[in-house]
mmCIF file of C-alpha atoms in Angstrom:
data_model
loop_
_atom_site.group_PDB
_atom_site.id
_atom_site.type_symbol
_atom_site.label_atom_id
_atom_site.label_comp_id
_atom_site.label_asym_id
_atom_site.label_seq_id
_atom_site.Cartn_x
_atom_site.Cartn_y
_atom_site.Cartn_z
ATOM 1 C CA UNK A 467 85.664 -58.690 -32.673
ATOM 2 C CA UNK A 468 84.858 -56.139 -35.443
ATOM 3 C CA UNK A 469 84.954 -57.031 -38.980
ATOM 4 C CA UNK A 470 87.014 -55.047 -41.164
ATOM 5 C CA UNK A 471 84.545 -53.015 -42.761
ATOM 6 C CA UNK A 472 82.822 -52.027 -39.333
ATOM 7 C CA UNK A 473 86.581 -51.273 -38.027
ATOM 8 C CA UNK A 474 87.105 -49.025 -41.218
ATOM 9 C CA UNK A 475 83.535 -47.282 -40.588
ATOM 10 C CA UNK A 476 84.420 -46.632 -36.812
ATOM 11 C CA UNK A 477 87.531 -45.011 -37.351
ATOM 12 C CA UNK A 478 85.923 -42.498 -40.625
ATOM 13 C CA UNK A 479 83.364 -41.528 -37.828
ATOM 14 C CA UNK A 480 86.002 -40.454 -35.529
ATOM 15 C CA UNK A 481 87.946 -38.868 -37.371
ATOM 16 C CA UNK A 482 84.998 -36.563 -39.258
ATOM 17 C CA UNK A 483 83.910 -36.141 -35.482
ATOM 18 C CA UNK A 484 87.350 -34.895 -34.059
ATOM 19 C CA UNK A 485 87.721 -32.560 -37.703
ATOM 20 C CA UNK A 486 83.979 -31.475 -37.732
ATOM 21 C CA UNK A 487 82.177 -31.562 -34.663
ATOM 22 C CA UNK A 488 79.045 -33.423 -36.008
ATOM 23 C CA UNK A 489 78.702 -36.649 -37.463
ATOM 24 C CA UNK A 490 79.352 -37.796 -41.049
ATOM 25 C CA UNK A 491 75.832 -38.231 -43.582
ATOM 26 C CA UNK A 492 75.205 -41.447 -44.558
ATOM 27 C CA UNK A 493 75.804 -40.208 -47.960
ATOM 28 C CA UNK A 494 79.960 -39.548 -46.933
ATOM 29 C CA UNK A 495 80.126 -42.663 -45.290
ATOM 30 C CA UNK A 496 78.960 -44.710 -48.413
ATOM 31 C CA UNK A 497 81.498 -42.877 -50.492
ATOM 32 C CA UNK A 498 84.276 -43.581 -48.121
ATOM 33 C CA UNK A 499 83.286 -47.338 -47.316
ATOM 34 C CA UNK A 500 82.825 -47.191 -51.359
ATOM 35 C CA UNK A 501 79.378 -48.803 -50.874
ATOM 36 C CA UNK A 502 76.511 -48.291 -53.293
ATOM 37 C CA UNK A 503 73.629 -48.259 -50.766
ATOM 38 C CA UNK A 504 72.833 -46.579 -47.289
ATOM 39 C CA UNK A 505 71.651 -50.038 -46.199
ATOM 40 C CA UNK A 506 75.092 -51.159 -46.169
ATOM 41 C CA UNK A 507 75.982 -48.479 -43.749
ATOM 42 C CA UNK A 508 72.757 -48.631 -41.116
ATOM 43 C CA UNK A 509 73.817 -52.753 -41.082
ATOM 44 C CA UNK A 510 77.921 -51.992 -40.213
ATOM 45 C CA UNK A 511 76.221 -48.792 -37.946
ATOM 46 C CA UNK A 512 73.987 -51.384 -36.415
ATOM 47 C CA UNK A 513 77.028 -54.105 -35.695
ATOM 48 C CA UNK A 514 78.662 -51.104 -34.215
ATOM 49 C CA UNK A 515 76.071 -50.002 -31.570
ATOM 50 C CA UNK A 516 75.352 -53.422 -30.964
ATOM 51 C CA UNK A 517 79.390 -54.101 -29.685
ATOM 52 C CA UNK A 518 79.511 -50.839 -27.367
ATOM 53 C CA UNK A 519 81.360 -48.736 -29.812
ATOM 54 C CA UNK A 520 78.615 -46.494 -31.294
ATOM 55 C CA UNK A 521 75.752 -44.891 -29.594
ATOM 56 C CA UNK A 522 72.627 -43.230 -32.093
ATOM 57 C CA UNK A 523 71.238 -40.701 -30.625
ATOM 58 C CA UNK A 524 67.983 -41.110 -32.596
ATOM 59 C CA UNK A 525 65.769 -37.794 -31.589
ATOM 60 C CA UNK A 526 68.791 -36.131 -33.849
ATOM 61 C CA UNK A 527 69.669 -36.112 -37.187
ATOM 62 C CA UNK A 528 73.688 -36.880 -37.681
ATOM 63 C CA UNK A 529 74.138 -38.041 -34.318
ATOM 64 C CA UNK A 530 76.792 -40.513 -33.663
ATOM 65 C CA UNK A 531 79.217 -41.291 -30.809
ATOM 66 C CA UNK A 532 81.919 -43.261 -30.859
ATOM 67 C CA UNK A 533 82.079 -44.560 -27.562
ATOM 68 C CA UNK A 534 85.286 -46.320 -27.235
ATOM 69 C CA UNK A 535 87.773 -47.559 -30.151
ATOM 70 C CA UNK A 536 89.355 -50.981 -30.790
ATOM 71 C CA UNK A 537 93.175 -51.801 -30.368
ATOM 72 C CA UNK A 538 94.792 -54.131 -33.006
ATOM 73 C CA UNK A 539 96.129 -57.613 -31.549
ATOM 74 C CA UNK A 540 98.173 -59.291 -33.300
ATOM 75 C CA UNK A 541 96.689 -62.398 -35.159
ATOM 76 C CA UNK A 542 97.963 -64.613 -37.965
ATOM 77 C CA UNK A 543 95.892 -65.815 -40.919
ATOM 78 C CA UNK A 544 95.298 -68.940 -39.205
ATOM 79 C CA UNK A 545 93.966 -67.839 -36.016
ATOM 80 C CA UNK A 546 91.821 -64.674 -37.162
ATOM 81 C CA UNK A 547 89.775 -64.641 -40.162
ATOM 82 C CA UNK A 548 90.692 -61.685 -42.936
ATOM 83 C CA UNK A 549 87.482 -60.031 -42.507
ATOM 84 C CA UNK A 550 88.118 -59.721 -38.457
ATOM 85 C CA UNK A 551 89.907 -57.394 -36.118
ATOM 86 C CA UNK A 552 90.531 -58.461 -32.922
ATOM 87 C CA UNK A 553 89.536 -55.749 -30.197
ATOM 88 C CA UNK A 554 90.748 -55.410 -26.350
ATOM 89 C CA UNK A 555 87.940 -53.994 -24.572
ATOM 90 C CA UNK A 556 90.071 -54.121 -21.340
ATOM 91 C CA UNK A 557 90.311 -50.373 -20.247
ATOM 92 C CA UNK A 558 86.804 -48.446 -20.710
ATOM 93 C CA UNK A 559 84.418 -51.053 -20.348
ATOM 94 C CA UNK A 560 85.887 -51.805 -16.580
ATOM 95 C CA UNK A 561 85.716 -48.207 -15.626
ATOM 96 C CA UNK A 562 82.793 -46.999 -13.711
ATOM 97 C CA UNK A 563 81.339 -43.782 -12.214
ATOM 98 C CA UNK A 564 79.828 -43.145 -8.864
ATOM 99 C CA UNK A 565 76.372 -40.517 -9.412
ATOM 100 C CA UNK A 566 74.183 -39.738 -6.688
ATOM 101 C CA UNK A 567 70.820 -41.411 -6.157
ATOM 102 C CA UNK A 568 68.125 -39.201 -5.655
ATOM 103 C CA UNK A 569 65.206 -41.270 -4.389
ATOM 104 C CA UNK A 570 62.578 -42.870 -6.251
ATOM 105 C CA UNK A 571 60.430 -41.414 -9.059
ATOM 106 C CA UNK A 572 57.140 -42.391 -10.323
ATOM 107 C CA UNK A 573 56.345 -43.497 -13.873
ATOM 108 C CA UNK A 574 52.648 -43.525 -13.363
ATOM 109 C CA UNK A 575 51.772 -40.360 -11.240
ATOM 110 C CA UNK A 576 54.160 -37.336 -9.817
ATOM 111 C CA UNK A 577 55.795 -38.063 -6.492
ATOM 112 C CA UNK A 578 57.595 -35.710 -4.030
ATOM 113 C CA UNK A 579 61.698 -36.129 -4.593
ATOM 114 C CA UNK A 580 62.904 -37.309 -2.246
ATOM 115 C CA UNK A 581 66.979 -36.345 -2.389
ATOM 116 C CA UNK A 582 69.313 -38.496 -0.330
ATOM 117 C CA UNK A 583 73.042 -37.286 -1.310
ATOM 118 C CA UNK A 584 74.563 -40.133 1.097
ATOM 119 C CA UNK A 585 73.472 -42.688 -1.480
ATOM 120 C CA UNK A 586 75.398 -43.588 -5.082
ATOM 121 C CA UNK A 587 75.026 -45.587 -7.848
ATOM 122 C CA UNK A 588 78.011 -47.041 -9.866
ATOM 123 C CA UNK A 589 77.570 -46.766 -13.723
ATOM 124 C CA UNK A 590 79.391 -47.948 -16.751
ATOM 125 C CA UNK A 591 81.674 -45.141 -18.394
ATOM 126 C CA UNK A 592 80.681 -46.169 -21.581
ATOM 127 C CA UNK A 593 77.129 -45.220 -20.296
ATOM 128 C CA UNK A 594 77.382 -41.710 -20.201
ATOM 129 C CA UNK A 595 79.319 -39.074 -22.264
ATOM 130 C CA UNK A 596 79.957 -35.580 -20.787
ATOM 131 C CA UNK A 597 77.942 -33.735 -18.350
ATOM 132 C CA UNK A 598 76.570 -34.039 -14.601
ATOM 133 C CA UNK A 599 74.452 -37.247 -13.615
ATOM 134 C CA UNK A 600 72.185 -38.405 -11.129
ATOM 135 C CA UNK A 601 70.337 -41.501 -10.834
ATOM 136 C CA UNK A 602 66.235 -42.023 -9.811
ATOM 137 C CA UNK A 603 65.118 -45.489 -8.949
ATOM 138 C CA UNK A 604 61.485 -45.872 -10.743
ATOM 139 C CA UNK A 605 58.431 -47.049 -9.143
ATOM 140 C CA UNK A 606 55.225 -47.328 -11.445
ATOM 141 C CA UNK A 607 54.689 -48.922 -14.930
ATOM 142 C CA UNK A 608 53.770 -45.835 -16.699
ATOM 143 C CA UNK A 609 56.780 -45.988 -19.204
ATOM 144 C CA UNK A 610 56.701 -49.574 -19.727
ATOM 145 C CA UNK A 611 56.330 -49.232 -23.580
ATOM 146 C CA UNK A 612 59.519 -46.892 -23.754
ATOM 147 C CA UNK A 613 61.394 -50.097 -21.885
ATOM 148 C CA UNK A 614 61.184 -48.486 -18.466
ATOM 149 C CA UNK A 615 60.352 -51.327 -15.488
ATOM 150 C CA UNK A 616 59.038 -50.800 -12.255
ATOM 151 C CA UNK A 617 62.750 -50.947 -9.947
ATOM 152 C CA UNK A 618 64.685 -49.688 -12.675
ATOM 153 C CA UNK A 619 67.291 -47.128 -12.066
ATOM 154 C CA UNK A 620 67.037 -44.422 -14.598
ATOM 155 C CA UNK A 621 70.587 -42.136 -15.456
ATOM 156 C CA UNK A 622 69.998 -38.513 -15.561
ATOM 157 C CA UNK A 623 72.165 -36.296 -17.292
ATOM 158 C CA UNK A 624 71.429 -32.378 -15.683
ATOM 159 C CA UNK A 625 70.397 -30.265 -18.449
ATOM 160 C CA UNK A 626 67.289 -27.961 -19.226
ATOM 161 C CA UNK A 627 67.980 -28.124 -22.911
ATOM 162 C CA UNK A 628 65.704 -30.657 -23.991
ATOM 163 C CA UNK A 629 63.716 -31.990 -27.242
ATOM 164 C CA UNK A 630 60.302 -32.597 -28.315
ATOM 165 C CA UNK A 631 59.847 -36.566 -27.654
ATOM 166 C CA UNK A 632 63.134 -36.851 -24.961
ATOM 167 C CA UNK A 633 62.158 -38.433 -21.818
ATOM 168 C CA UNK A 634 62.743 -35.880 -18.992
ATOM 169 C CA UNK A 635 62.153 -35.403 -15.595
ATOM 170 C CA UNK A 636 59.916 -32.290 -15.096
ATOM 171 C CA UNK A 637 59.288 -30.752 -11.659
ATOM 172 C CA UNK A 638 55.781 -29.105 -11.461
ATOM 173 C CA UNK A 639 55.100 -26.736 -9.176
ATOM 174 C CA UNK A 640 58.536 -26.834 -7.657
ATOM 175 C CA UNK A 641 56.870 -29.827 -5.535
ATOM 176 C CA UNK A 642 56.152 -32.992 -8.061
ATOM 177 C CA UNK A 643 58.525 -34.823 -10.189
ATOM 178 C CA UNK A 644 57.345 -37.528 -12.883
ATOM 179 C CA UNK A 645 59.284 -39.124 -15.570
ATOM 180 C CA UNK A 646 57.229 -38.416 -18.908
ATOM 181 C CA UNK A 647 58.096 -38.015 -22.417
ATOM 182 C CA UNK A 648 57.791 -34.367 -23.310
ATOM 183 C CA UNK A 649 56.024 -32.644 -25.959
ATOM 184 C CA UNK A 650 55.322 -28.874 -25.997
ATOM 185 C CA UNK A 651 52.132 -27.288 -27.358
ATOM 186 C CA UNK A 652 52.547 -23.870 -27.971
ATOM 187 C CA UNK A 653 52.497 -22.212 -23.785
ATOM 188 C CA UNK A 654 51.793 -25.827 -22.586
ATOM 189 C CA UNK A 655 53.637 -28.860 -22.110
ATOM 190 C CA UNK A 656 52.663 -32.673 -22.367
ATOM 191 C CA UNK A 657 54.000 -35.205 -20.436
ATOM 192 C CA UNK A 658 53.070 -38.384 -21.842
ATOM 193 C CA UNK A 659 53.144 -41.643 -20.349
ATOM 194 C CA UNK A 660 54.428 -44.583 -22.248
ATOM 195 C CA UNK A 661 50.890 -46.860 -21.654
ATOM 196 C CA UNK A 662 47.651 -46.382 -22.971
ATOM 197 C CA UNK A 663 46.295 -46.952 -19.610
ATOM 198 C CA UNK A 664 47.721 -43.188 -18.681
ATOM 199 C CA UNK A 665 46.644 -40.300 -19.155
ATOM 200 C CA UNK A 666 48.705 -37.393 -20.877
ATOM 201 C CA UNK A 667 49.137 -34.382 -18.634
ATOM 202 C CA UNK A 668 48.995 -31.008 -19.961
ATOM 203 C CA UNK A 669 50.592 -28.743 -17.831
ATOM 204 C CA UNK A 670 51.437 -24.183 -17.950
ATOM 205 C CA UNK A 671 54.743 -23.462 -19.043
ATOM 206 C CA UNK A 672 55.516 -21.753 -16.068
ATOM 207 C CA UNK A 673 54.278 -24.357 -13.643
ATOM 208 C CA UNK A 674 57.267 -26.778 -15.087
ATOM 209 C CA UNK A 675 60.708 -27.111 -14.777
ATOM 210 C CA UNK A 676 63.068 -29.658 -16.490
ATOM 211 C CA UNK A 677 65.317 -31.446 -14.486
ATOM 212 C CA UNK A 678 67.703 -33.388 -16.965
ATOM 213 C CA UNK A 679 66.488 -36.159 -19.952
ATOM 214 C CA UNK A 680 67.036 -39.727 -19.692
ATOM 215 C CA UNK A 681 70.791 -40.565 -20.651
ATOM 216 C CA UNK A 682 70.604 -44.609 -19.336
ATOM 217 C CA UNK A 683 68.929 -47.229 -17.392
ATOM 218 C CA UNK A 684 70.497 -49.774 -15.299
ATOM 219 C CA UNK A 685 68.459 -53.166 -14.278
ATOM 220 C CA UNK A 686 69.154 -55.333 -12.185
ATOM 221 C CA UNK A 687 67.798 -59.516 -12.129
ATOM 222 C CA UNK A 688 67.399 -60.837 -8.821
#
């Protein structure tokens, strides 16, 4: 269920998406919620991303995606609070999507890839946005702090667009792939691990190529 005022929020974001292309300030969405602080706003945004509707993208500034949008059931006073809309999360929370598993990666020191195109993983829609995915299984504790297990499968959406702090997977020297959190410096490029018992690796430019930045992480609880 959504209250009212997070159900009013959702649908201003979509629409100033669909009209736009970017996301609404926080400023515009006080004004049309008719709020008198921003802390309003980063509570209902919060309630939002918490339920599966909105996803922060929080290496960018203005970035929101609605992820899916309630349908209004029918409710009488007595059954349904006034503050509440009731929403059917029936259709794009059961879809899923098949990516190929490439292998395992290491988060503590480079590995060989090791492809395997006969192998898939299924993934929520709601997971992903547009784009081309693969999955990596993850094998190390290097990126513990950043939430990423040993045995974790890691989503990868294919892009060599990237930004300073994204986790990516970089190949180096066509031959090693890691999964680091990139900074560049100038003609280098850190990849820093997310444990202070690794060490940061500075590597050429030229010696690196990025594969695609982190877009999800599936875990499973045996």
């Amino acid at each position: 269920m959504l209250t009212r005022k997070q159900h009013k929020l959702l649908l201003f974001i979509d629409s100033h998406l669909k009209q736009t292309g970017f996301s609404p300030s926080f400023d515009e969405m006080k004004e049309a919620m008719g709020l008198r602080s921003k802390s309003g706003i980063h509570r209902l945004i919060s309630g939002l991303e918490e339920r599966g509707f909105l996803r922060r993208h929080h290496h960018r500034a203005r970035a929101l995606e609605v992820i899916q949008l309630p349908e209004m059931a029918q409710a009488t006073p007595e059954t349904l609070p006034s503050n509440v809309v009731r929403a059917d999360f029936s259709r794009p929370t059961a879809q899923t999507l098949k990516v190929p598993l490439y292998g395992r990666i290491a988060a503590g020191l480079p590995i060989e890839a090791m492809a395997d195109t006969d192998s898939f993983l299924d993934i929520p829609m709601t997971l992903v946005g547009t784009g081309d995915y693969y999955a990596l299984e993850v094998t190390g504790d290097s990126m513990i702090d950043a939430g990423i297990m040993d045995g974790d499968y890691v989503v990868i959406r294919r892009t060599e667009s990237v930004e300073n702090g994204q986790i990516i997977v970089a190949l180096i020297d066509d031959n090693d792939v890691t999964l680091k959190r990139l900074r560049r410096k100038g003609n280098t490029i850190a990849l820093e691990p997310a444990n202070p018992n690794y060490e940061t690796r500075i590597v050429p430019a030229e010696r690196l190529k990025i594969q695609g930045k982190l877009a999800g992480l599936i875990r499973r609880y045996h």
